[in-house]
C-alpha positions as MATLAB code, in Angstrom:
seq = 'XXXXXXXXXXXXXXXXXXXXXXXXXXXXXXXXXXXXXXXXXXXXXXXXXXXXXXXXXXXXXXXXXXXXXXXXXXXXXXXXXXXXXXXXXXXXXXXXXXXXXXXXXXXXXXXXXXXXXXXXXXXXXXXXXXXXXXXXXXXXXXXXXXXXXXXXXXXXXXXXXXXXXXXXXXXXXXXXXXXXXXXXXXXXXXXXXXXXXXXXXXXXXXXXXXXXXXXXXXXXXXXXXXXXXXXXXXXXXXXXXXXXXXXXXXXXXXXXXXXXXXXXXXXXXXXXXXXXXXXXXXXXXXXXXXXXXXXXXXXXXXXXXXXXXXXXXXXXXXXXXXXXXXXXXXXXXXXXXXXXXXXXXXXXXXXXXXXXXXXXXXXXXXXXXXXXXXXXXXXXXXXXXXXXXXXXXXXXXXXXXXXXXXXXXXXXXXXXXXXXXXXXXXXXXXXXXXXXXXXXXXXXXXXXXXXXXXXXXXXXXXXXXXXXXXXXXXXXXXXXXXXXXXXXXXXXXXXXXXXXXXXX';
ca = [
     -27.996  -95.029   -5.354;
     -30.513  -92.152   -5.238;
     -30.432  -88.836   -4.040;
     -29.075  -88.162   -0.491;
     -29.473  -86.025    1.998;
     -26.465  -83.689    2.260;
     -25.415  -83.486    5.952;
     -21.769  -81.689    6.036;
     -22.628  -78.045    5.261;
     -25.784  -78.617    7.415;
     -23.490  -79.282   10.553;
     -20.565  -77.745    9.873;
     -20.104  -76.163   13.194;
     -20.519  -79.700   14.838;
     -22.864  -82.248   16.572;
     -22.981  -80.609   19.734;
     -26.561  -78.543   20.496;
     -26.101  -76.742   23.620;
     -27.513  -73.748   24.708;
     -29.419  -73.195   21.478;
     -26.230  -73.390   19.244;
     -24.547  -76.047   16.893;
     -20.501  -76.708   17.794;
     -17.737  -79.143   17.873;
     -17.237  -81.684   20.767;
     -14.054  -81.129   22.700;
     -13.179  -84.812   23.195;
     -10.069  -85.514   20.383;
     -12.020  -87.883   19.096;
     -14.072  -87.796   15.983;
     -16.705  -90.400   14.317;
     -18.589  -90.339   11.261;
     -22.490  -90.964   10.107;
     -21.840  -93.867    7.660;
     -24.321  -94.301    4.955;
     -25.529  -98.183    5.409;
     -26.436  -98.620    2.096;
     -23.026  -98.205    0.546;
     -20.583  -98.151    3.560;
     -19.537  -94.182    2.744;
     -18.845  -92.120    5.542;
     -21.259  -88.896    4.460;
     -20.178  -86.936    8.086;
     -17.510  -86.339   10.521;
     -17.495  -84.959   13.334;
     -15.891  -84.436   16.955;
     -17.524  -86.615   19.827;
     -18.243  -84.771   22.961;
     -16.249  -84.760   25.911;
     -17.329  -84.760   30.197;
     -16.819  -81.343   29.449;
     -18.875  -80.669   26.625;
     -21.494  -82.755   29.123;
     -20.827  -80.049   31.813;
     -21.603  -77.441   29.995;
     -24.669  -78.463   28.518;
     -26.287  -79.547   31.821;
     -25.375  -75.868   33.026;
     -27.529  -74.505   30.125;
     -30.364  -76.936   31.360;
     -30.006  -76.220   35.085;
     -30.242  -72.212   33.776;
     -33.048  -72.959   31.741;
     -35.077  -74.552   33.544;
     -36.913  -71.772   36.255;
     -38.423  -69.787   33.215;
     -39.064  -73.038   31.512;
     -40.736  -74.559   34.339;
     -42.215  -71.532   35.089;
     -44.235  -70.809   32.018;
     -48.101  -71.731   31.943;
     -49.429  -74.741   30.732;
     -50.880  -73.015   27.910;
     -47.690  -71.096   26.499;
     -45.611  -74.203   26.807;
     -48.776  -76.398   24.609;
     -48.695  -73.438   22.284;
     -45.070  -73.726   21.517;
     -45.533  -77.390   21.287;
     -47.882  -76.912   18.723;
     -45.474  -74.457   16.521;
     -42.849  -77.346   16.644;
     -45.581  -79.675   15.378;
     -45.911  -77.503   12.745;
     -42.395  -76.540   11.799;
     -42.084  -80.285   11.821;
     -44.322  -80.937    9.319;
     -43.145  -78.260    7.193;
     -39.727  -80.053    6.953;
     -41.055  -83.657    7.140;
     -38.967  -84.870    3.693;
     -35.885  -83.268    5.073;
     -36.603  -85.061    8.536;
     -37.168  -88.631    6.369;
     -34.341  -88.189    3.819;
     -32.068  -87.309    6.621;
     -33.194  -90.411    9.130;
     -33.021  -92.653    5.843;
     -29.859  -91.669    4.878;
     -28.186  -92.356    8.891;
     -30.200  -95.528    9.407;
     -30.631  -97.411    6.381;
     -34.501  -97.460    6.575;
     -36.284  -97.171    3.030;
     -38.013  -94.042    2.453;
     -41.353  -95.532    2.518;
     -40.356  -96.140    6.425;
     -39.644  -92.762    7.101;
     -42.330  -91.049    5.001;
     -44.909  -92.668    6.369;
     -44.250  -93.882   10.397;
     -41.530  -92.348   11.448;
     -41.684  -88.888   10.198;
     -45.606  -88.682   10.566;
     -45.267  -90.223   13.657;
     -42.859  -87.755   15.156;
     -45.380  -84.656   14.205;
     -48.202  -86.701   15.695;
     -46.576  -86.964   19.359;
     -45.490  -83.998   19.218;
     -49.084  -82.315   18.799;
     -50.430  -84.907   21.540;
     -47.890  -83.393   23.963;
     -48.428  -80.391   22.950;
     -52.228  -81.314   24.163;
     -51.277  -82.771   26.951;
     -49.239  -80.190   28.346;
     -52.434  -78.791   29.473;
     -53.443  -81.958   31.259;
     -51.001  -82.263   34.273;
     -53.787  -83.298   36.641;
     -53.501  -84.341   40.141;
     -56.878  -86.246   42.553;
     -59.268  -83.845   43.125;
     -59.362  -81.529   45.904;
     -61.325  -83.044   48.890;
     -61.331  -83.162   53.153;
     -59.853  -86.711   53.191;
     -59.263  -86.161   57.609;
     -61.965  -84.029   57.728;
     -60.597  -81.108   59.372;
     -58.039  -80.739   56.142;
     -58.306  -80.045   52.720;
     -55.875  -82.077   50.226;
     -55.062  -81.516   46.588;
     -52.186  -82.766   44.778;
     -50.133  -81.023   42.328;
     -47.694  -82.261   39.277;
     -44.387  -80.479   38.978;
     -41.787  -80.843   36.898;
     -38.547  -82.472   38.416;
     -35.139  -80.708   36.815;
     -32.643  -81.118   34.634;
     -33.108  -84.944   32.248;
     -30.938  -86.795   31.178;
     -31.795  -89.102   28.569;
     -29.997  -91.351   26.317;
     -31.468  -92.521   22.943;
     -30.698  -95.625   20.548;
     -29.711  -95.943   16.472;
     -32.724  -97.510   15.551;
     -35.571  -94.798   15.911;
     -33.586  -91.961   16.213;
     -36.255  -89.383   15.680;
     -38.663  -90.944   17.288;
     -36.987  -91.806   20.236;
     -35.520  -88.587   20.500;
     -39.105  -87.112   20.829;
     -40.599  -89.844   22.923;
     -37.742  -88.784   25.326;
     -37.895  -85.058   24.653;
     -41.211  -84.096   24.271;
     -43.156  -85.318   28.098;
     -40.073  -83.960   29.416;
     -40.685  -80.789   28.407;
     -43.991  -80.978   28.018;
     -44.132  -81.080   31.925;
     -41.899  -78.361   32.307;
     -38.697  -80.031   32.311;
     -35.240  -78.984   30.270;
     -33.426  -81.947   28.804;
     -29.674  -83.078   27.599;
     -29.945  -85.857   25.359;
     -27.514  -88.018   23.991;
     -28.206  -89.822   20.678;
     -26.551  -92.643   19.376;
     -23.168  -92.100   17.645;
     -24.275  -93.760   14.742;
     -27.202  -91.533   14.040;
     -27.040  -88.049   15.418;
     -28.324  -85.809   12.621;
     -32.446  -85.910   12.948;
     -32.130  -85.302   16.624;
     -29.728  -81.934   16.219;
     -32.592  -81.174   13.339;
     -35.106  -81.950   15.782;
     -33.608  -79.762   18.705;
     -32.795  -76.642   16.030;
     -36.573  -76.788   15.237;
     -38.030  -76.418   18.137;
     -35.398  -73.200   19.231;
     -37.549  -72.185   15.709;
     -40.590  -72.905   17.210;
     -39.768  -70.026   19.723;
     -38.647  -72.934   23.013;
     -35.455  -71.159   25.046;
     -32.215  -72.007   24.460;
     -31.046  -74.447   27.037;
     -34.589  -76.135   26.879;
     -33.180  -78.977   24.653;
     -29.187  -79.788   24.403;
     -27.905  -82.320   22.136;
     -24.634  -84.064   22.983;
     -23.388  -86.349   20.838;
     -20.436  -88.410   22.288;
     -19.833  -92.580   23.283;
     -21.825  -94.286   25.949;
     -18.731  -94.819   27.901;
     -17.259  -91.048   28.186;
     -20.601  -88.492   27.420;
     -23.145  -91.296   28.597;
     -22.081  -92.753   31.422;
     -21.056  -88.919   32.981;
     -24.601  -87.818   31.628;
     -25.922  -90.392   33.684;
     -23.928  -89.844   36.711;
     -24.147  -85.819   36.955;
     -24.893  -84.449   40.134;
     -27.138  -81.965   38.451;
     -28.904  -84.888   36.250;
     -32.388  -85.421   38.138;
     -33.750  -88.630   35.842;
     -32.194  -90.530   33.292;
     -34.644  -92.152   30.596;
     -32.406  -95.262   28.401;
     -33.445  -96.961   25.164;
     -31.500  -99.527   24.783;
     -29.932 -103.164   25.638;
     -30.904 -104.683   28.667;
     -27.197 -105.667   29.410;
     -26.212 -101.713   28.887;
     -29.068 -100.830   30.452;
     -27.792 -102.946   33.879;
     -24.887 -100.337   33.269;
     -26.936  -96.761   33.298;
     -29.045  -98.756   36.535;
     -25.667  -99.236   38.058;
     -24.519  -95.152   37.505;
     -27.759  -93.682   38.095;
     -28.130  -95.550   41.345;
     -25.130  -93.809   42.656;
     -27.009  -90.313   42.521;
     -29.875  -91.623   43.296;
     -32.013  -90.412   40.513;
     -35.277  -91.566   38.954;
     -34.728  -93.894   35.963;
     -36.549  -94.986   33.306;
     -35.821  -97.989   31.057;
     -37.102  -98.880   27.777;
     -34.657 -102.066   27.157;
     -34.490 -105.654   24.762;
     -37.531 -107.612   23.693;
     -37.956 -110.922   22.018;
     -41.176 -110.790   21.075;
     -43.495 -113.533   20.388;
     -46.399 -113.807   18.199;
     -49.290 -116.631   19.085;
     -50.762 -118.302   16.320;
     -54.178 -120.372   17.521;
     -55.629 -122.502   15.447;
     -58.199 -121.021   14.577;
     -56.754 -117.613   13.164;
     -56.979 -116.592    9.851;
     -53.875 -117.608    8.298;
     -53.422 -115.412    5.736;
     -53.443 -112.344    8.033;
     -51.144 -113.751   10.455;
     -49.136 -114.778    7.489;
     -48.868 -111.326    6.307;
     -48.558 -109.595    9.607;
     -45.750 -112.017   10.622;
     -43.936 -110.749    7.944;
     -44.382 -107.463    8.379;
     -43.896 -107.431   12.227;
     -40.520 -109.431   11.698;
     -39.014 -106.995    9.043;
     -39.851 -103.873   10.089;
     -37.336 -101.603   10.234;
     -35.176 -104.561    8.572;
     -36.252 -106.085   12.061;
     -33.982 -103.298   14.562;
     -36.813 -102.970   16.494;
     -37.078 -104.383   19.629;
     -41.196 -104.962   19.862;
     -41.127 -107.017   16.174;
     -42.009 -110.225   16.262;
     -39.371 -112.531   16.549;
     -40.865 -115.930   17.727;
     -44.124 -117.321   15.970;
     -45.910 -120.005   18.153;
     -47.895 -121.712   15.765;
     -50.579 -124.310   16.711;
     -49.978 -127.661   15.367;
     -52.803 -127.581   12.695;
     -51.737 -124.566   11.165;
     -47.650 -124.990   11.354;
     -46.876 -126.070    8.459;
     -49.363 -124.198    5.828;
     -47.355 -120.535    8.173;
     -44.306 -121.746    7.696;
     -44.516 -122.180    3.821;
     -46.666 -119.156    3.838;
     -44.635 -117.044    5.376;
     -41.732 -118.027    3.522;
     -43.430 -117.135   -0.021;
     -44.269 -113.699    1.169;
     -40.423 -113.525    2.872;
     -39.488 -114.259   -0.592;
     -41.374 -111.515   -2.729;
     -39.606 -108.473   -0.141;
     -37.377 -106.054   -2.330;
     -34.091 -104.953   -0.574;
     -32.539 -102.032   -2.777;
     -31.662  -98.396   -2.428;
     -33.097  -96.846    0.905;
     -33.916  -93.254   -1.238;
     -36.078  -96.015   -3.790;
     -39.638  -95.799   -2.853;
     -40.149  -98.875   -4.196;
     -37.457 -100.692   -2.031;
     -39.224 -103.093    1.296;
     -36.186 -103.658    3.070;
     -32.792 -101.383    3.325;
     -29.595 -102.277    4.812;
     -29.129 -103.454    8.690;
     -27.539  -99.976   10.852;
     -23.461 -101.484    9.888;
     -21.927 -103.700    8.780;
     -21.012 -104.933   11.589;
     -23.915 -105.542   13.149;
     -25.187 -107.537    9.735;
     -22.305 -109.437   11.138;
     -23.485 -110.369   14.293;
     -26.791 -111.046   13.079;
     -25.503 -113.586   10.443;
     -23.712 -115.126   13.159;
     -26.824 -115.681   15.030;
     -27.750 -117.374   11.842;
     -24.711 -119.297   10.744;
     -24.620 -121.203   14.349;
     -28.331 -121.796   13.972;
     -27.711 -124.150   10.755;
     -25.747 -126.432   13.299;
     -29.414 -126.788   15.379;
     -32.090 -126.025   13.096;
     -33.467 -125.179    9.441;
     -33.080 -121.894    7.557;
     -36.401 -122.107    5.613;
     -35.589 -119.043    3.360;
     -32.824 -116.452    3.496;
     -29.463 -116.536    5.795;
     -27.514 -114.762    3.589;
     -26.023 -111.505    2.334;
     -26.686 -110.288   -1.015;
     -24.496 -109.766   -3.405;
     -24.144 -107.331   -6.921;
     -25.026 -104.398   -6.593;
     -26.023 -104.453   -2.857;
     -22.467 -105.988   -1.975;
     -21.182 -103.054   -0.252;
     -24.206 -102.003    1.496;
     -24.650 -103.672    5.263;
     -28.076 -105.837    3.515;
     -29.285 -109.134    5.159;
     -32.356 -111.267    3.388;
     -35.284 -111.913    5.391;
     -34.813 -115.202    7.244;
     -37.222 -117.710    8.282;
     -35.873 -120.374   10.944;
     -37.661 -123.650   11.759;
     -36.779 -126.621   14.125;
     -35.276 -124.616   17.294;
     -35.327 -125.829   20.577;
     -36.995 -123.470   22.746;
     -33.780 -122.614   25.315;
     -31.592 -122.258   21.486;
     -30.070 -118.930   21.186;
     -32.231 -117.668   18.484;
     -35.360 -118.351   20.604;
     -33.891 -116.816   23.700;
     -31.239 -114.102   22.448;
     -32.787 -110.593   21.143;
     -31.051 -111.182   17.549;
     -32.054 -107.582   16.280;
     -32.163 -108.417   12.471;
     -34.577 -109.698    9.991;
     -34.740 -112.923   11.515;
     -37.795 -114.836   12.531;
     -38.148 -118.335   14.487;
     -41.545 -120.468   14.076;
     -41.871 -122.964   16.424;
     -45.216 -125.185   17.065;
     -47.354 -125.919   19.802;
     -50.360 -127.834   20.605;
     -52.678 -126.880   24.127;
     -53.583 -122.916   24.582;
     -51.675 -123.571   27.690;
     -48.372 -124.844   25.952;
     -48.396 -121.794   23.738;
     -48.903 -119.049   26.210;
     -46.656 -120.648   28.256;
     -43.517 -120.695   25.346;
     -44.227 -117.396   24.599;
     -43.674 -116.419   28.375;
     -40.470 -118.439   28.238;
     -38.066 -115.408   28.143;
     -36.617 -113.023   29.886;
     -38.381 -110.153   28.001;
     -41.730 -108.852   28.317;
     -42.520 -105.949   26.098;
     -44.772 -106.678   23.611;
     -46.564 -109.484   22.302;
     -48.973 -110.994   19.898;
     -52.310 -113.042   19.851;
     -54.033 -114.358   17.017;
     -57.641 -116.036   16.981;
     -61.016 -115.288   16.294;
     -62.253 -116.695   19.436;
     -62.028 -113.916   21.751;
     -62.551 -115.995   24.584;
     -59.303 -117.297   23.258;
     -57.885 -114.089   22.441;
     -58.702 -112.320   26.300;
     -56.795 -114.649   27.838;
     -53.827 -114.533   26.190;
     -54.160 -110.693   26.768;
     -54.533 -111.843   30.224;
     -51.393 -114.412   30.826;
     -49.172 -113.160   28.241;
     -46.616 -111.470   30.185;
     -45.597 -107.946   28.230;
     -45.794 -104.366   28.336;
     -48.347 -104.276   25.204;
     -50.466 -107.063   23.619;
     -51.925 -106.412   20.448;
     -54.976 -109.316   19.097;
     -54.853 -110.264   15.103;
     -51.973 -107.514   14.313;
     -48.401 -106.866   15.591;
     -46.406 -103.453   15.704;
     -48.812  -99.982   15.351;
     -48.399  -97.781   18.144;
     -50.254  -94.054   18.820;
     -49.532  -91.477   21.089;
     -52.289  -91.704   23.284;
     -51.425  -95.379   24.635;
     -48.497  -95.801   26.723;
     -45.340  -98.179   25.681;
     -43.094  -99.504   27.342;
     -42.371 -103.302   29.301;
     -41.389 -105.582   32.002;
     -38.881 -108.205   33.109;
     -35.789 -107.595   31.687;
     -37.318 -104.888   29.295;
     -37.702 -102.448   31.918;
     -39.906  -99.965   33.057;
     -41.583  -96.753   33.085;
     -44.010  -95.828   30.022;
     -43.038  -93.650   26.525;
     -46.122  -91.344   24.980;
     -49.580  -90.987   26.034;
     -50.274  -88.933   29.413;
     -49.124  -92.086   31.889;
     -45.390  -90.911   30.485;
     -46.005  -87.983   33.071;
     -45.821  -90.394   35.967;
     -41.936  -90.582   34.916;
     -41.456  -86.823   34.543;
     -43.327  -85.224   37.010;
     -42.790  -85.192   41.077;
     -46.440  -85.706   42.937;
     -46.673  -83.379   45.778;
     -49.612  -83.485   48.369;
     -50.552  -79.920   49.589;
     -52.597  -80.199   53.171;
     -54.288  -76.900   54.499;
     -55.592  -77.310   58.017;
     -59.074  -75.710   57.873;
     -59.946  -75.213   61.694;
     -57.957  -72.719   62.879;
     -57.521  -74.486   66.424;
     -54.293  -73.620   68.211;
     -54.116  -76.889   70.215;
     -55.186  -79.700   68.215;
     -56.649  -82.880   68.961;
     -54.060  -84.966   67.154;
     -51.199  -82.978   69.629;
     -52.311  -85.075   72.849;
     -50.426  -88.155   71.334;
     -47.419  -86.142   71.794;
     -47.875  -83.908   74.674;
     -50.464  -82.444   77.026;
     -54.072  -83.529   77.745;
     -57.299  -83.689   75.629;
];
């Protein structure tokens, strides 16, 4: 294997961030970062206990007056230096998200590093842009303005498969709008969002602005969730652990924001151009070895075309290199663990008992034996309530099905409990409107599947949630609307007052 990112004397004081300074959890319990591409524990370290939690909301509650209290403009100015100290460190940022996840290098080179610094810098534009309506004398004898204040103290809990990016699509409208933060990454894949936290104390944000606290759902999460002193909680995550932080948070009553499962599909008319929706199936079902919960995970095809996709898509499938994560010239790197290349194979293994594995279904073996690697699978001949049509599988597994009237197909691909993002492919645009229209899904992209940019919102519906990541609707989340109301006629005994006492 290549050259890896060397975590231990980085964190050496722990995986704990609060108050603007690395330590050790407090729990008794330790876990370690376990390279995916070899199964080698690279870092261990001490989970975080209520305590730990305690004390980093503290140091968020303390931050957040001056934090909330500084203008617009020095908050987008410190926004910026983060984008820059980002960027500085971007290999360190993708060797270090490679190395915890699995994901080739190309990944994080190009998306999710780049990425990152790009939302940061739109926030740090944004912050700016916390507009309310315009003032105006709505009752006449008033004049109303609104205003956009930040709410508290967030709580936010991010998953293992964007780790940076999530972490900054919770972190950065939070702060942006004047917020302070505690979030809790995934156990799995802690480092880039303690890296991403210690840069921006660089980039000159207080301490107690950011905390990190690294511990399991169950102890740090769920009393994360539940603190008194916790004013919103923003999850990325399952939908059936999501139920879970819906079920704590409701308890405090505090705002929530959920960014849960998908099962996307991806509508082939029959008219499309094959080859691109051959080669964007592909890509949109492997990405990120397929851990992503917008890829495209169930092609409708229209009859006409079914067959020439299937065998298409199949040759491409075929031609993807797994291999060493630090390889640039490696397409797919191992699942997150090996366990959960388990589970994924047997979504796969149960399948054969129902339906065809075209290509893949298997493990590798040599020199990729020890590493948590799955091939690119193509399934064919599912029923439509099957598991692998219904279940968010989470791997790089795709299911083609066919269908025959425009209605039958946007119909199938509305046949699940998710509804965050979606694909259409035509060149009609007639065609192509109305499954914009009808497909039910929190984003629907026309003749590609996956890019996202900071200025457009993301996030779903049905059992994938709601409330929006990026662009400036992510302030409806983390901002309070107040409506100001100045009487402007001086009158001592107005008209309005005779509905409740006296005469006119």
């Amino acid at each position: 294997m290549g050259n890896r990112f060397q975590v231990t004397d980085r964190f050496a004081d722990g995986a704990q961030y609060i108050g603007g300074k690395l330590r050790a959890g407090t729990s008794g319990r330790t876990h370690s970062v376990v390279d995916p591409a070899t199964g080698e524990s690279v870092y261990t370290y001490e989970l975080a206990s209520t305590a730990d939690v305690d004390e980093a909301v503290a140091a968020a509650k303390a931050a957040f007056p001056g934090w909330a209290g500084a203008t617009p403009g020095e908050r987008s100015d410190a926004l910026h230096r983060l984008a820059g100290i980002l960027a500085e460190r971007a290999e360190d940022f993708a060797r270090a998200e490679s190395l915890q996840c699995g994901k080739p290098i190309r990944l994080t080179t190009e998306f999710d590093v780049p990425g990152t610094i790009d939302n940061t810098a739109f926030f740090a534009g944004a912050a700016r842009h916390l507009q309310g309506q315009s003032a105006a004398e709505y009752s006449g004898n008033h004049t109303s303005y609104v205003r956009r204040e930040p709410i508290g103290v967030v709580g936010s809990i991010a998953p293992w498969n964007y780790p940076l990016q999530m972490a900054a699509w919770k972190i950065l409208p939070a702060i942006a709008a004047g917020n302070t933060i505690v979030l809790k990454p995934a156990e799995l894949t802690p480092l880039t969002s303690l890296m991403f936290a210690q840069a921006a104390k660089d980039a000159g944000i207080p301490d107690g602005v950011i905390n990190v606290v690294t511990g399991s759902g169950r102890e740090a999460g769920e009393h994360l969730v539940g603190h008194p002193d916790v004013v919103m909680t923003s999850f990325t995550g399952s939908t059936a652990v999501g139920k879970r932080v819906a079920e704590v948070a409701t308890a405090t009553v505090k705002r929530l924001h959920l960014e849960l499962g998908g099962k996307a599909p991806f509508v082939v008319f029959d008219d499309a151009d094959l080859e691109a929706a051959a080669h964007g199936a592909v890509a949109a079902s492997l990405i990120n070895t397929g851990q992503d919960c917008t890829a495209a995970t169930r092609a409708y095809v229209q009859r006409p075309l079914f067959d020439a996709f299937v065998a298409r898509v199949a040759e491409l499938m075929e031609t993807v290199r797994l291999g060493d994560p630090a390889d640039p010239a490696t397409d797919l790197g191992p699942l997150v663990s090996h366990v959960h290349r388990d589970r994924i194979a047997g979504f796969v293994e149960r399948a054969r008992g129902y339906a065809t594995v075209v290509t893949g279904g298997e493990a590798p073996g040599g020199e990729l034996g020890n590493g948590a690697y799955y091939r690119p699978t193509l399934i064919t001949g599912a029923a439509q309530d099957s598991e692998v049509v219904q279940s968010e599988i989470f791997g790089p597994v795709l299911v083609a099905l066919p269908f025959d009237s425009d209605d039958e197909g946007i119909r199938l691909a509305n046949d699940t409990p998710y509804g965050l993002a979606a694909s259409a492919w035509s060149r009609d645009v007639y065609r192509a409107n109305r499954a914009t229209r009808e497909i039910k899904a929190g984003c629907v992209w026309v003749n590609d599947h996956i890019p996202i940019i900071s200025e457009m919102p993301h996030g779903g519906s049905k059992a994938s949630g709601y409330g929006k990541d990026m662009s400036a609707y992510s302030f409806e989340e983390y901002t309070q609307v107040k409506h100001v109301m100045f009487d402007n006629t001086a009158v001592a005994a107005k008209d309005w007052h005779r509905t409740i006492f006296g005469d006119r």
